[in-house]
Amino acid sequence: MNKLSIEELVEINDFYNSSTRVVITYATSNLVLLELYEDGVIEEFLLSKRDLIMVLRNFYVEDICDIVVSGVNGHFQVKVDKSIEHYPVQITIEDGHKYYCNLEELNYINKIINSMCQVFLDKV
């Protein structure tokens, strides 16, 4: 199975949010078939269990937005515990809410924050 990029997972999460019907089939202990139905069209995705959990939690669409807004405002703390396999990063935002993700997701979040800050600086 090819590892999905964060951009692909964001897109899948967006499809999930707009779907009228969702079917989840566990293919193996760590592989899931996610079928999303919308307007008579079926989109199928093979995900790891972890990726499915993050999509169901709405991490890639809603949580990343919350983290980015907090990060742009400078109210963002990160702790990394590499001994934790699937969720080694703890992000705490200004209201005290904690989010858990992996290093690839953290890099994606930092990239968005940096690009938003650069756009702001370019306008000043």
Tab-separated table of C-alpha atoms in Angstrom:
chain	number	residue	atom	x	y	z
A	1	MET	CA	0.000	0.000	0.000
A	2	ASN	CA	1.280	3.443	-0.886
A	3	LYS	CA	1.450	5.879	2.000
A	4	LEU	CA	-0.948	8.753	1.472
A	5	SER	CA	0.343	12.300	1.672
A	6	ILE	CA	-1.145	14.759	4.130
A	7	GLU	CA	-2.619	16.682	1.175
A	8	GLU	CA	-4.397	13.494	0.023
A	9	LEU	CA	-5.687	12.861	3.546
A	10	VAL	CA	-7.002	16.435	3.745
A	11	GLU	CA	-8.891	15.803	0.499
A	12	ILE	CA	-10.258	12.467	1.761
A	13	ASN	CA	-11.349	14.142	5.014
A	14	ASP	CA	-13.144	16.805	2.970
A	15	PHE	CA	-14.880	14.108	0.859
A	16	TYR	CA	-15.839	12.316	4.078
A	17	ASN	CA	-17.451	15.472	5.478
A	18	SER	CA	-19.594	15.987	2.371
A	19	SER	CA	-20.598	12.331	1.887
A	20	THR	CA	-24.189	11.208	2.106
A	21	ARG	CA	-23.198	7.633	2.952
A	22	VAL	CA	-20.028	6.048	4.335
A	23	VAL	CA	-19.048	2.365	4.313
A	24	ILE	CA	-15.986	1.148	6.201
A	25	THR	CA	-14.654	-2.350	5.525
A	26	TYR	CA	-11.751	-3.706	7.534
A	27	ALA	CA	-9.581	-5.557	5.000
A	28	THR	CA	-6.768	-6.536	7.383
A	29	SER	CA	-5.808	-5.679	10.939
A	30	ASN	CA	-4.287	-2.391	9.727
A	31	LEU	CA	-5.907	-1.771	6.328
A	32	VAL	CA	-9.351	-0.269	5.789
A	33	LEU	CA	-11.450	0.312	2.661
A	34	LEU	CA	-13.350	3.585	3.005
A	35	GLU	CA	-16.218	4.065	0.538
A	36	LEU	CA	-17.712	7.532	0.339
A	37	TYR	CA	-20.982	8.159	-1.496
A	38	GLU	CA	-22.120	11.539	-2.769
A	39	ASP	CA	-24.662	12.277	-5.519
A	40	GLY	CA	-24.523	8.722	-6.862
A	41	VAL	CA	-20.714	8.747	-7.102
A	42	ILE	CA	-18.605	6.334	-5.067
A	43	GLU	CA	-15.047	7.230	-4.064
A	44	GLU	CA	-12.954	4.410	-2.600
A	45	PHE	CA	-9.827	4.837	-0.496
A	46	LEU	CA	-7.449	2.370	1.144
A	47	LEU	CA	-6.345	3.774	4.485
A	48	SER	CA	-4.386	2.597	7.458
A	49	LYS	CA	-6.438	2.301	10.641
A	50	ARG	CA	-4.618	5.351	12.021
A	51	ASP	CA	-5.475	7.455	8.950
A	52	LEU	CA	-9.119	6.367	9.224
A	53	ILE	CA	-9.204	7.403	12.885
A	54	MET	CA	-7.795	10.827	11.990
A	55	VAL	CA	-10.379	11.272	9.199
A	56	LEU	CA	-13.239	10.226	11.502
A	57	ARG	CA	-11.969	12.686	14.145
A	58	ASN	CA	-11.943	15.386	11.438
A	59	PHE	CA	-8.282	16.089	12.169
A	60	TYR	CA	-7.227	16.939	8.619
A	61	VAL	CA	-9.898	19.566	8.046
A	62	GLU	CA	-11.108	21.019	11.340
A	63	ASP	CA	-8.305	20.343	13.819
A	64	ILE	CA	-5.517	21.475	11.493
A	65	CYS	CA	-7.411	24.754	10.925
A	66	ASP	CA	-7.681	25.313	14.688
A	67	ILE	CA	-3.982	24.592	15.153
A	68	VAL	CA	-2.943	26.850	12.262
A	69	VAL	CA	-5.028	29.784	13.534
A	70	SER	CA	-3.486	29.388	16.965
A	71	GLY	CA	-0.001	29.033	15.458
A	72	VAL	CA	-0.337	32.145	13.308
A	73	ASN	CA	-1.326	34.066	16.428
A	74	GLY	CA	1.779	32.718	18.199
A	75	HIS	CA	-0.095	30.632	20.781
A	76	PHE	CA	1.096	27.142	20.028
A	77	GLN	CA	3.194	24.677	22.055
A	78	VAL	CA	4.691	21.465	20.718
A	79	LYS	CA	6.051	18.487	22.642
A	80	VAL	CA	7.508	15.465	20.870
A	81	ASP	CA	7.893	12.041	22.473
A	82	LYS	CA	9.495	9.807	19.839
A	83	SER	CA	8.841	6.730	21.967
A	84	ILE	CA	5.134	6.979	21.044
A	85	GLU	CA	4.611	5.254	17.692
A	86	HIS	CA	1.482	6.730	16.083
A	87	TYR	CA	0.956	10.059	17.875
A	88	PRO	CA	4.360	11.293	19.092
A	89	VAL	CA	3.510	15.007	18.783
A	90	GLN	CA	1.369	16.887	21.292
A	91	ILE	CA	0.228	20.333	20.180
A	92	THR	CA	-1.378	22.633	22.735
A	93	ILE	CA	-3.184	25.706	21.436
A	94	GLU	CA	-4.043	28.948	23.223
A	95	ASP	CA	-7.281	27.683	24.825
A	96	GLY	CA	-5.396	24.716	26.330
A	97	HIS	CA	-6.847	22.139	23.928
A	98	LYS	CA	-4.384	19.385	23.023
A	99	TYR	CA	-4.070	17.685	19.654
A	100	TYR	CA	-1.992	14.610	18.861
A	101	CYS	CA	-0.398	13.833	15.513
A	102	ASN	CA	2.762	12.515	13.879
A	103	LEU	CA	5.858	14.383	12.686
A	104	GLU	CA	4.716	14.461	9.048
A	105	GLU	CA	1.473	16.140	10.086
A	106	LEU	CA	3.383	18.595	12.286
A	107	ASN	CA	5.622	19.503	9.336
A	108	TYR	CA	2.529	20.076	7.184
A	109	ILE	CA	1.011	22.338	9.860
A	110	ASN	CA	4.258	24.302	10.228
A	111	LYS	CA	4.448	24.724	6.445
A	112	ILE	CA	0.949	26.231	6.370
A	113	ILE	CA	1.685	28.536	9.320
A	114	ASN	CA	4.932	29.715	7.726
A	115	SER	CA	3.279	30.379	4.377
A	116	MET	CA	0.434	32.308	6.030
A	117	CYS	CA	2.906	34.394	8.033
A	118	GLN	CA	4.909	35.073	4.855
A	119	VAL	CA	1.757	36.255	3.047
A	120	PHE	CA	1.060	38.587	5.965
A	121	LEU	CA	4.623	39.946	5.922
A	122	ASP	CA	4.458	40.484	2.169
A	123	LYS	CA	1.378	42.672	2.662
A	124	VAL	CA	2.985	44.817	5.349
